Amino acid sequence: MAKQKAIEDLHGNWEQSYHDLPKLLNAMSGFLNGFVVEKQTRPLYNQQGEMVHHYVQFHRVFWTFKPCIDGFKYCKPIVQLDGTFLYGKYKGTLLEAVAQDGNNKIFPIAFAIVEGETADAWFLFLHYLKIHVCPQDDLCLISDRHESMKAAYARQGSGWTPDNSVHVFCIRHIAQNLMRHFKNTERKKLIINMAYGMTEPRFNYYYNTLTSEPEIEGVIEWLNTIPKEQWTLAWDGGRRWGHMTTNLAEAINSILKKTRNLSIFAIIMSTYKRCNASFIQRGKKVNAKLRANQIYTEIIKRAMTETFTVKLHDKWCDYGKFQKLHMPCSHVVAECKHVHHDYKSYIDQVYTLQYISNVYNELFGELPNESYWSNCKEPQIIPNPEKIINKKGRPKSSRIRTEMDMVEPGQPKRCSLYRNVGHSKKKCPYCQGSSSHQA
């Protein structure tokens, strides 16, 4: 409660932030060219059941920026989805859609604040994402294997179909589900190795190793319920571009961790400021330092100790990296040198300097001081009183610990202050006032 009051002093009243939301969104629509917002509210009724005029109750909001929409056209054709809790006074969930540019930089493309990770909330997010940000075909949607997400993707009207996209799963969540059912760390490692194997022989090697174990029938039956195209690199047809997890979206969650403590007004403003600053910074770096011919300048110098079959015409190599990551591996570069071909012609255009530069070409525009914003004539928005978090008492953690939170066995213990191995926080020799330091 003290934290909420301190945040309120810095960023304004929690309820007032909902009142000011229409004014903020109208200002962004007016001053930021191409800004997209989709807002959903509910009618407000009094205790007698009569509708209250000039007031509505907040339900959901989706927003994105024109530079994110335009830049996504030059990113890898993948979209990672994830949701994370809000920590403020009112319950809610922040949904994000994240892509990656050819320089392996995280590229956020859309946000939404909803009531939770329900099938209806994900359906709204996917629907608006397809309409406003991702109208192109042949996209790969990467998410966790949650029933609400699968239902939203399959629901008619979402815009995402097997004809224009493919929906694949994060291997970390599949491994988590496996541990929940069978609780076997060694089998979990084998399945992860199966998923990361870039070729069918590599996949089959780990599969045969797994099937040779005793009492494996239940694990195999469980795995067979998930199509191999949705969780393995060997069978994905190159649609995943090597991305096996939702780590990009998880990284955005980490970046916005402090932001998630703020009011809804401050959260939307923070996404604008952070995305704007990121575009300016990365645009300067791309124009100043990045060179497309540096991607594989050192690979030719490596000694070739293994023999793989390479088919340049089909863009295929036994090793698998060529067709999965859409860039030449060392074997392809060596073959190109042997037949006097330019290996750079086999690098996908997403990795070229021109494409990476195009990602950050657009400008966000400047949002002036609030005193220049025009008054909004829309009904005043109020928060849902049922969404208030922890009215009294010390907040209790609601995080559900899963297998992904467990530390791998054999990892050395580290000091939580300085991350050094060999001592704990209590006995840290670098901490002022500790007995060892005084000695």
Tab-separated table of C-alpha atoms in Angstrom:
chain	number	residue	atom	x	y	z
A	1	MET	CA	0.000	0.000	0.000
A	2	ALA	CA	2.904	2.336	0.756
A	3	LYS	CA	4.395	1.572	-2.664
A	4	GLN	CA	1.076	2.312	-4.356
A	5	LYS	CA	0.823	5.657	-2.546
A	6	ALA	CA	4.383	6.570	-3.539
A	7	ILE	CA	3.656	5.708	-7.181
A	8	GLU	CA	0.460	7.742	-6.957
A	9	ASP	CA	2.460	10.771	-5.773
A	10	LEU	CA	4.824	10.428	-8.736
A	11	HIS	CA	2.438	9.433	-11.528
A	12	GLY	CA	-0.984	10.605	-10.413
A	13	ASN	CA	-4.061	9.086	-8.881
A	14	TRP	CA	-4.902	5.523	-9.999
A	15	GLU	CA	-8.545	6.292	-10.697
A	16	GLN	CA	-7.661	9.568	-12.406
A	17	SER	CA	-5.410	7.680	-14.821
A	18	TYR	CA	-8.488	5.844	-16.116
A	19	HIS	CA	-10.376	9.145	-16.374
A	20	ASP	CA	-7.506	10.618	-18.428
A	21	LEU	CA	-7.116	7.569	-20.680
A	22	PRO	CA	-9.427	8.813	-23.508
A	23	LYS	CA	-7.594	12.148	-23.527
A	24	LEU	CA	-4.212	10.397	-23.819
A	25	LEU	CA	-5.335	8.067	-26.596
A	26	ASN	CA	-6.918	10.950	-28.544
A	27	ALA	CA	-3.711	12.983	-28.191
A	28	MET	CA	-1.601	10.066	-29.441
A	29	SER	CA	-3.972	9.552	-32.370
A	30	GLY	CA	-3.735	13.237	-33.236
A	31	PHE	CA	-0.011	13.867	-32.791
A	32	LEU	CA	1.517	10.453	-33.584
A	33	ASN	CA	0.914	9.673	-37.236
A	34	GLY	CA	-0.524	6.195	-37.751
A	35	PHE	CA	-1.033	5.411	-34.057
A	36	VAL	CA	-3.523	2.544	-33.700
A	37	VAL	CA	-5.766	2.026	-30.682
A	38	GLU	CA	-8.745	-0.242	-30.088
A	39	LYS	CA	-10.571	0.384	-26.815
A	40	GLN	CA	-13.329	-1.696	-25.256
A	41	THR	CA	-15.525	-0.458	-22.409
A	42	ARG	CA	-18.672	-1.690	-20.687
A	43	PRO	CA	-21.823	0.194	-19.689
A	44	LEU	CA	-22.003	1.294	-16.066
A	45	TYR	CA	-25.108	0.585	-13.974
A	46	ASN	CA	-26.138	1.911	-10.572
A	47	GLN	CA	-27.504	-0.154	-7.694
A	48	GLN	CA	-31.033	0.153	-9.131
A	49	GLY	CA	-29.885	-1.415	-12.392
A	50	GLU	CA	-30.159	1.835	-14.348
A	51	MET	CA	-27.443	2.784	-16.846
A	52	VAL	CA	-25.250	5.667	-15.726
A	53	HIS	CA	-24.828	8.161	-18.538
A	54	HIS	CA	-21.479	9.810	-19.395
A	55	TYR	CA	-19.579	7.043	-17.567
A	56	VAL	CA	-18.291	3.668	-18.775
A	57	GLN	CA	-16.201	0.913	-17.187
A	58	PHE	CA	-12.791	-0.027	-18.569
A	59	HIS	CA	-12.499	-3.489	-20.112
A	60	ARG	CA	-9.611	-3.782	-22.624
A	61	VAL	CA	-7.298	-1.666	-24.769
A	62	PHE	CA	-4.994	-2.589	-27.683
A	63	TRP	CA	-2.398	-0.208	-29.112
A	64	THR	CA	0.557	-0.079	-31.476
A	65	PHE	CA	2.652	2.538	-33.274
A	66	LYS	CA	3.146	3.134	-36.984
A	67	PRO	CA	6.967	2.700	-36.879
A	68	CYS	CA	6.405	-0.734	-35.301
A	69	ILE	CA	3.924	-1.658	-38.037
A	70	ASP	CA	6.177	-0.451	-40.858
A	71	GLY	CA	9.334	-1.907	-39.318
A	72	PHE	CA	7.836	-5.368	-38.906
A	73	LYS	CA	7.678	-5.754	-42.698
A	74	TYR	CA	11.493	-5.950	-42.698
A	75	CYS	CA	11.866	-8.245	-39.656
A	76	LYS	CA	11.995	-12.026	-39.548
A	77	PRO	CA	8.495	-13.417	-40.263
A	78	ILE	CA	7.991	-14.606	-36.695
A	79	VAL	CA	5.803	-13.252	-33.873
A	80	GLN	CA	6.274	-14.271	-30.248
A	81	LEU	CA	3.371	-13.794	-27.846
A	82	ASP	CA	3.290	-13.614	-24.073
A	83	GLY	CA	1.366	-12.044	-21.218
A	84	THR	CA	2.397	-10.837	-17.775
A	85	PHE	CA	0.628	-9.572	-14.676
A	86	LEU	CA	0.281	-5.919	-13.712
A	87	TYR	CA	1.502	-5.067	-10.219
A	88	GLY	CA	-0.434	-1.855	-9.615
A	89	LYS	CA	-3.574	-1.143	-7.639
A	90	TYR	CA	-5.849	-2.868	-10.154
A	91	LYS	CA	-5.535	-6.389	-11.513
A	92	GLY	CA	-4.836	-6.863	-15.180
A	93	THR	CA	-2.546	-8.483	-17.719
A	94	LEU	CA	-0.221	-6.860	-20.234
A	95	LEU	CA	-0.067	-8.771	-23.535
A	96	GLU	CA	2.821	-8.235	-25.950
A	97	ALA	CA	3.678	-9.273	-29.487
A	98	VAL	CA	7.403	-9.258	-30.248
A	99	ALA	CA	9.473	-9.847	-33.396
A	100	GLN	CA	13.207	-9.749	-34.167
A	101	ASP	CA	15.170	-7.791	-36.769
A	102	GLY	CA	17.996	-9.172	-38.901
A	103	ASN	CA	20.539	-7.961	-36.357
A	104	ASN	CA	18.942	-10.180	-33.680
A	105	LYS	CA	17.469	-7.209	-31.796
A	106	ILE	CA	14.123	-7.488	-30.007
A	107	PHE	CA	11.386	-5.582	-31.824
A	108	PRO	CA	8.071	-4.998	-29.951
A	109	ILE	CA	5.135	-4.594	-32.323
A	110	ALA	CA	1.924	-4.428	-30.247
A	111	PHE	CA	0.575	-4.213	-26.694
A	112	ALA	CA	-2.727	-4.711	-24.895
A	113	ILE	CA	-4.073	-4.480	-21.361
A	114	VAL	CA	-6.793	-7.036	-20.670
A	115	GLU	CA	-8.476	-8.745	-17.725
A	116	GLY	CA	-6.294	-11.874	-17.987
A	117	GLU	CA	-4.924	-14.504	-20.364
A	118	THR	CA	-8.372	-15.766	-21.299
A	119	ALA	CA	-9.423	-17.151	-24.680
A	120	ASP	CA	-11.532	-14.037	-25.345
A	121	ALA	CA	-8.659	-11.676	-24.477
A	122	TRP	CA	-6.203	-13.556	-26.699
A	123	PHE	CA	-8.771	-13.661	-29.493
A	124	LEU	CA	-9.136	-9.871	-29.373
A	125	PHE	CA	-5.356	-9.444	-29.357
A	126	LEU	CA	-4.791	-11.821	-32.284
A	127	HIS	CA	-7.660	-10.269	-34.233
A	128	TYR	CA	-6.347	-6.710	-33.960
A	129	LEU	CA	-2.760	-7.898	-34.446
A	130	LYS	CA	-3.696	-9.465	-37.780
A	131	ILE	CA	-5.716	-6.463	-38.944
A	132	HIS	CA	-3.325	-3.677	-37.996
A	133	VAL	CA	0.201	-5.142	-37.764
A	134	CYS	CA	0.558	-8.553	-39.451
A	135	PRO	CA	-1.683	-8.731	-42.536
A	136	GLN	CA	0.972	-10.639	-44.520
A	137	ASP	CA	0.909	-14.403	-44.983
A	138	ASP	CA	3.471	-17.094	-44.076
A	139	LEU	CA	4.030	-15.904	-40.519
A	140	CYS	CA	5.095	-18.112	-37.622
A	141	LEU	CA	3.300	-17.523	-34.334
A	142	ILE	CA	5.260	-18.733	-31.291
A	143	SER	CA	3.575	-19.018	-27.903
A	144	ASP	CA	3.253	-21.286	-24.900
A	145	ARG	CA	1.008	-24.334	-25.187
A	146	HIS	CA	-1.889	-22.848	-23.259
A	147	GLU	CA	-5.459	-23.922	-23.983
A	148	SER	CA	-6.695	-20.305	-24.135
A	149	MET	CA	-4.084	-19.420	-26.765
A	150	LYS	CA	-4.830	-22.494	-28.871
A	151	ALA	CA	-8.562	-21.803	-28.691
A	152	ALA	CA	-8.115	-18.151	-29.681
A	153	TYR	CA	-5.909	-19.068	-32.656
A	154	ALA	CA	-8.375	-21.698	-33.884
A	155	ARG	CA	-11.484	-19.551	-33.390
A	156	GLN	CA	-13.109	-18.337	-36.578
A	157	GLY	CA	-12.554	-14.632	-37.115
A	158	SER	CA	-9.142	-14.352	-35.457
A	159	GLY	CA	-7.559	-13.855	-38.890
A	160	TRP	CA	-4.924	-16.537	-38.235
A	161	THR	CA	-5.460	-19.772	-40.141
A	162	PRO	CA	-3.246	-22.732	-41.166
A	163	ASP	CA	-3.373	-21.310	-44.701
A	164	ASN	CA	-1.732	-17.983	-43.841
A	165	SER	CA	0.329	-18.870	-40.749
A	166	VAL	CA	1.659	-21.611	-38.533
A	167	HIS	CA	1.255	-21.822	-34.754
A	168	VAL	CA	4.185	-23.439	-32.918
A	169	PHE	CA	5.011	-23.892	-29.248
A	170	CYS	CA	7.818	-22.837	-26.919
A	171	ILE	CA	9.966	-25.852	-26.049
A	172	ARG	CA	10.479	-24.618	-22.477
A	173	HIS	CA	6.755	-24.823	-21.825
A	174	ILE	CA	6.537	-28.270	-23.419
A	175	ALA	CA	9.402	-29.426	-21.191
A	176	GLN	CA	7.589	-27.907	-18.207
A	177	ASN	CA	4.413	-29.816	-19.068
A	178	LEU	CA	6.450	-33.011	-19.420
A	179	MET	CA	7.982	-32.571	-15.973
A	180	ARG	CA	4.549	-31.987	-14.513
A	181	HIS	CA	3.383	-35.361	-15.845
A	182	PHE	CA	6.497	-37.547	-15.537
A	183	LYS	CA	9.084	-35.718	-13.370
A	184	ASN	CA	12.194	-37.051	-15.094
A	185	THR	CA	15.035	-34.601	-15.719
A	186	GLU	CA	17.015	-36.891	-18.037
A	187	ARG	CA	14.034	-37.461	-20.330
A	188	LYS	CA	13.376	-33.739	-20.319
A	189	LYS	CA	16.918	-33.124	-21.620
A	190	LEU	CA	16.476	-35.734	-24.352
A	191	ILE	CA	13.238	-34.142	-25.527
A	192	ILE	CA	14.836	-30.693	-25.593
A	193	ASN	CA	17.709	-32.119	-27.662
A	194	MET	CA	15.153	-33.715	-29.983
A	195	ALA	CA	13.461	-30.339	-30.434
A	196	TYR	CA	16.708	-28.498	-31.205
A	197	GLY	CA	17.973	-31.108	-33.671
A	198	MET	CA	18.049	-29.396	-37.069
A	199	THR	CA	17.878	-32.558	-39.152
A	200	GLU	CA	15.673	-35.642	-39.124
A	201	PRO	CA	18.629	-38.018	-38.418
A	202	ARG	CA	19.558	-35.917	-35.386
A	203	PHE	CA	15.939	-35.971	-34.205
A	204	ASN	CA	15.756	-39.749	-34.729
A	205	TYR	CA	18.988	-40.287	-32.794
A	206	TYR	CA	17.558	-38.707	-29.651
A	207	TYR	CA	14.165	-40.316	-30.267
A	208	ASN	CA	15.735	-43.783	-30.396
A	209	THR	CA	17.756	-42.983	-27.261
A	210	LEU	CA	14.528	-42.014	-25.525
A	211	THR	CA	12.591	-45.113	-26.628
A	212	SER	CA	15.379	-47.401	-25.388
A	213	GLU	CA	14.670	-46.376	-21.799
A	214	PRO	CA	12.392	-48.531	-19.598
A	215	GLU	CA	8.772	-47.509	-18.927
A	216	ILE	CA	8.784	-44.971	-21.734
A	217	GLU	CA	5.405	-45.757	-23.304
A	218	GLY	CA	3.564	-42.989	-21.455
A	219	VAL	CA	6.100	-40.342	-22.484
A	220	ILE	CA	5.946	-41.368	-26.157
A	221	GLU	CA	2.157	-41.346	-26.138
A	222	TRP	CA	2.190	-37.889	-24.548
A	223	LEU	CA	4.662	-36.570	-27.148
A	224	ASN	CA	2.623	-37.995	-30.014
A	225	THR	CA	-0.319	-35.790	-28.985
A	226	ILE	CA	1.743	-32.770	-30.145
A	227	PRO	CA	2.464	-32.603	-33.903
A	228	LYS	CA	6.214	-32.646	-34.536
A	229	GLU	CA	5.852	-29.569	-36.776
A	230	GLN	CA	4.854	-27.539	-33.709
A	231	TRP	CA	7.789	-28.275	-31.404
A	232	THR	CA	10.827	-29.442	-33.420
A	233	LEU	CA	13.286	-27.699	-35.723
A	234	ALA	CA	13.768	-30.791	-37.889
A	235	TRP	CA	10.130	-30.797	-39.019
A	236	ASP	CA	9.258	-27.086	-38.998
A	237	GLY	CA	10.145	-26.405	-42.648
A	238	GLY	CA	12.317	-23.439	-41.663
A	239	ARG	CA	9.311	-21.448	-40.420
A	240	ARG	CA	10.692	-20.843	-36.914
A	241	TRP	CA	13.980	-19.280	-38.066
A	242	GLY	CA	15.697	-21.143	-35.234
A	243	HIS	CA	13.504	-19.671	-32.476
A	244	MET	CA	12.507	-22.444	-30.082
A	245	THR	CA	11.281	-20.377	-27.113
A	246	THR	CA	9.352	-17.192	-26.315
A	247	ASN	CA	12.476	-15.614	-24.827
A	248	LEU	CA	12.038	-12.408	-26.842
A	249	ALA	CA	8.651	-11.764	-25.241
A	250	GLU	CA	9.984	-12.817	-21.835
A	251	ALA	CA	12.765	-10.231	-22.228
A	252	ILE	CA	10.175	-7.510	-22.861
A	253	ASN	CA	8.401	-8.610	-19.671
A	254	SER	CA	11.657	-8.139	-17.780
A	255	ILE	CA	12.296	-4.721	-19.343
A	256	LEU	CA	8.799	-3.558	-18.405
A	257	LYS	CA	8.868	-5.023	-14.893
A	258	LYS	CA	9.009	-1.637	-13.163
A	259	THR	CA	6.559	-0.175	-15.658
A	260	ARG	CA	4.000	-2.809	-14.680
A	261	ASN	CA	3.786	-1.192	-11.231
A	262	LEU	CA	2.387	2.001	-12.738
A	263	SER	CA	-1.094	3.221	-13.622
A	264	ILE	CA	-2.617	2.463	-17.020
A	265	PHE	CA	-1.908	6.008	-18.225
A	266	ALA	CA	1.789	5.720	-17.291
A	267	ILE	CA	2.122	2.229	-18.813
A	268	ILE	CA	0.973	3.384	-22.254
A	269	MET	CA	3.175	6.485	-22.054
A	270	SER	CA	6.137	4.312	-21.055
A	271	THR	CA	5.745	2.034	-24.102
A	272	TYR	CA	5.748	5.122	-26.350
A	273	LYS	CA	8.862	6.637	-24.746
A	274	ARG	CA	10.811	3.372	-24.593
A	275	CYS	CA	10.015	2.354	-28.173
A	276	ASN	CA	10.813	5.851	-29.441
A	277	ALA	CA	14.183	5.958	-27.647
A	278	SER	CA	15.036	2.451	-28.859
A	279	PHE	CA	14.299	3.338	-32.482
A	280	ILE	CA	16.498	6.434	-32.370
A	281	GLN	CA	19.390	4.615	-30.708
A	282	ARG	CA	19.311	1.559	-32.967
A	283	GLY	CA	18.819	3.624	-36.111
A	284	LYS	CA	22.029	5.521	-35.370
A	285	LYS	CA	23.975	2.320	-34.706
A	286	VAL	CA	22.760	0.667	-37.904
A	287	ASN	CA	23.691	3.628	-40.049
A	288	ALA	CA	27.085	4.048	-38.378
A	289	LYS	CA	28.454	0.553	-37.729
A	290	LEU	CA	26.536	-2.315	-39.283
A	291	ARG	CA	27.870	-3.761	-42.520
A	292	ALA	CA	26.069	-6.583	-44.309
A	293	ASN	CA	29.309	-8.215	-45.495
A	294	GLN	CA	30.485	-8.691	-41.916
A	295	ILE	CA	28.004	-11.459	-41.243
A	296	TYR	CA	30.252	-14.226	-42.510
A	297	THR	CA	33.655	-12.656	-43.058
A	298	GLU	CA	35.367	-14.930	-40.514
A	299	ILE	CA	33.622	-18.179	-41.440
A	300	ILE	CA	35.808	-18.794	-44.517
A	301	LYS	CA	38.897	-18.948	-42.305
A	302	ARG	CA	37.592	-21.908	-40.282
A	303	ALA	CA	39.115	-25.316	-40.997
A	304	MET	CA	36.620	-27.796	-42.398
A	305	THR	CA	37.025	-31.039	-40.486
A	306	GLU	CA	33.637	-32.596	-41.397
A	307	THR	CA	32.038	-33.451	-44.721
A	308	PHE	CA	28.415	-32.510	-45.443
A	309	THR	CA	26.360	-32.628	-48.613
A	310	VAL	CA	25.466	-29.142	-49.899
A	311	LYS	CA	22.872	-28.353	-52.581
A	312	LEU	CA	23.243	-24.675	-53.395
A	313	HIS	CA	20.404	-24.658	-55.937
A	314	ASP	CA	17.942	-26.008	-53.338
A	315	LYS	CA	19.462	-23.985	-50.468
A	316	TRP	CA	19.988	-27.196	-48.568
A	317	CYS	CA	22.757	-28.666	-46.410
A	318	ASP	CA	23.027	-31.895	-44.413
A	319	TYR	CA	23.942	-29.859	-41.342
A	320	GLY	CA	20.521	-28.175	-41.347
A	321	LYS	CA	21.495	-24.645	-40.385
A	322	PHE	CA	21.282	-23.358	-43.958
A	323	GLN	CA	17.568	-24.100	-44.372
A	324	LYS	CA	16.548	-23.482	-40.752
A	325	LEU	CA	18.219	-20.097	-40.150
A	326	HIS	CA	18.104	-18.903	-43.785
A	327	MET	CA	21.791	-18.038	-43.837
A	328	PRO	CA	24.858	-19.959	-45.070
A	329	CYS	CA	26.629	-22.233	-42.626
A	330	SER	CA	30.387	-22.826	-42.818
A	331	HIS	CA	29.876	-25.778	-45.187
A	332	VAL	CA	27.896	-23.626	-47.635
A	333	VAL	CA	30.511	-20.882	-47.515
A	334	ALA	CA	33.245	-23.427	-48.234
A	335	GLU	CA	31.259	-24.857	-51.143
A	336	CYS	CA	30.661	-21.368	-52.539
A	337	LYS	CA	34.380	-20.682	-52.401
A	338	HIS	CA	35.065	-23.989	-54.176
A	339	VAL	CA	32.672	-23.287	-57.073
A	340	HIS	CA	33.447	-19.525	-57.147
A	341	HIS	CA	29.978	-18.393	-56.038
A	342	ASP	CA	29.308	-15.346	-53.902
A	343	TYR	CA	28.098	-16.739	-50.557
A	344	LYS	CA	26.338	-13.422	-49.769
A	345	SER	CA	23.750	-14.186	-52.448
A	346	TYR	CA	22.513	-17.046	-50.239
A	347	ILE	CA	21.915	-14.820	-47.197
A	348	ASP	CA	18.259	-13.954	-46.720
A	349	GLN	CA	17.495	-10.290	-47.354
A	350	VAL	CA	16.252	-9.915	-43.758
A	351	TYR	CA	19.915	-9.953	-42.674
A	352	THR	CA	21.030	-7.284	-45.153
A	353	LEU	CA	22.001	-3.777	-44.143
A	354	GLN	CA	19.203	-2.282	-46.220
A	355	TYR	CA	16.481	-4.327	-44.506
A	356	ILE	CA	17.835	-3.709	-41.010
A	357	SER	CA	18.026	-0.011	-41.794
A	358	ASN	CA	14.435	-0.024	-43.083
A	359	VAL	CA	13.216	-1.435	-39.768
A	360	TYR	CA	14.087	1.841	-38.024
A	361	ASN	CA	13.435	4.300	-40.834
A	362	GLU	CA	10.123	5.642	-39.534
A	363	LEU	CA	9.896	8.239	-36.776
A	364	PHE	CA	7.413	8.120	-33.919
A	365	GLY	CA	6.664	11.823	-33.872
A	366	GLU	CA	6.634	14.099	-30.863
A	367	LEU	CA	3.896	14.045	-28.260
A	368	PRO	CA	3.686	17.602	-26.880
A	369	ASN	CA	3.075	18.655	-23.305
A	370	GLU	CA	-0.303	17.719	-21.866
A	371	SER	CA	-1.350	21.369	-21.793
A	372	TYR	CA	-1.544	21.267	-25.612
A	373	TRP	CA	-3.903	18.288	-25.702
A	374	SER	CA	-7.478	18.970	-26.676
A	375	ASN	CA	-10.340	18.101	-24.354
A	376	CYS	CA	-11.988	14.749	-24.964
A	377	LYS	CA	-15.767	14.540	-25.218
A	378	GLU	CA	-15.952	10.778	-24.774
A	379	PRO	CA	-17.638	9.242	-21.700
A	380	GLN	CA	-15.420	9.185	-18.638
A	381	ILE	CA	-13.785	5.826	-17.961
A	382	ILE	CA	-13.693	4.362	-14.464
A	383	PRO	CA	-11.828	1.207	-13.347
A	384	ASN	CA	-13.585	-1.973	-12.350
A	385	PRO	CA	-13.761	-1.916	-8.512
A	386	GLU	CA	-13.679	-5.725	-8.444
A	387	LYS	CA	-10.118	-5.611	-9.822
A	388	ILE	CA	-8.556	-3.870	-6.802
A	389	ILE	CA	-5.524	-5.794	-5.519
A	390	ASN	CA	-4.897	-6.458	-1.801
A	391	LYS	CA	-7.009	-3.878	-0.048
A	392	LYS	CA	-5.312	-4.550	3.314
A	393	GLY	CA	-2.303	-6.364	4.714
A	394	ARG	CA	1.108	-7.252	3.366
A	395	PRO	CA	0.930	-8.375	-0.275
A	396	LYS	CA	1.389	-12.106	-0.761
A	397	SER	CA	3.190	-13.498	-3.765
A	398	SER	CA	0.790	-15.140	-6.206
A	399	ARG	CA	3.497	-16.508	-8.481
A	400	ILE	CA	3.010	-20.175	-9.264
A	401	ARG	CA	6.426	-21.828	-9.127
A	402	THR	CA	6.950	-24.346	-11.905
A	403	GLU	CA	9.762	-26.506	-13.239
A	404	MET	CA	11.105	-23.539	-15.208
A	405	ASP	CA	11.953	-21.824	-11.902
A	406	MET	CA	14.088	-24.720	-10.710
A	407	VAL	CA	17.870	-24.461	-10.791
A	408	GLU	CA	19.618	-27.134	-12.819
A	409	PRO	CA	21.426	-29.649	-10.556
A	410	GLY	CA	25.159	-29.221	-10.194
A	411	GLN	CA	25.079	-25.416	-10.383
A	412	PRO	CA	27.397	-23.770	-7.786
A	413	LYS	CA	25.836	-21.566	-5.119
A	414	ARG	CA	26.458	-17.856	-5.575
A	415	CYS	CA	26.347	-14.783	-3.385
A	416	SER	CA	23.086	-12.950	-4.068
A	417	LEU	CA	24.857	-9.566	-3.749
A	418	TYR	CA	27.915	-9.917	-5.995
A	419	ARG	CA	27.158	-13.253	-7.749
A	420	ASN	CA	30.520	-14.679	-6.681
A	421	VAL	CA	30.954	-18.428	-6.146
A	422	GLY	CA	32.001	-19.916	-2.817
A	423	HIS	CA	30.068	-17.934	-0.210
A	424	SER	CA	26.567	-16.732	0.637
A	425	LYS	CA	25.208	-13.241	1.165
A	426	LYS	CA	25.550	-13.653	4.932
A	427	LYS	CA	29.275	-14.492	4.685
A	428	CYS	CA	30.137	-12.198	1.787
A	429	PRO	CA	33.705	-10.853	2.290
A	430	TYR	CA	32.917	-7.791	0.158
A	431	CYS	CA	29.915	-6.710	2.233
A	432	GLN	CA	30.739	-3.916	4.659
A	433	GLY	CA	30.293	-5.018	8.271
A	434	SER	CA	30.702	-8.781	7.685
A	435	SER	CA	32.948	-10.663	10.083
A	436	SER	CA	35.318	-11.815	7.348
A	437	HIS	CA	35.661	-8.287	6.016
A	438	GLN	CA	36.459	-6.920	9.463
A	439	ALA	CA	38.997	-9.669	10.016
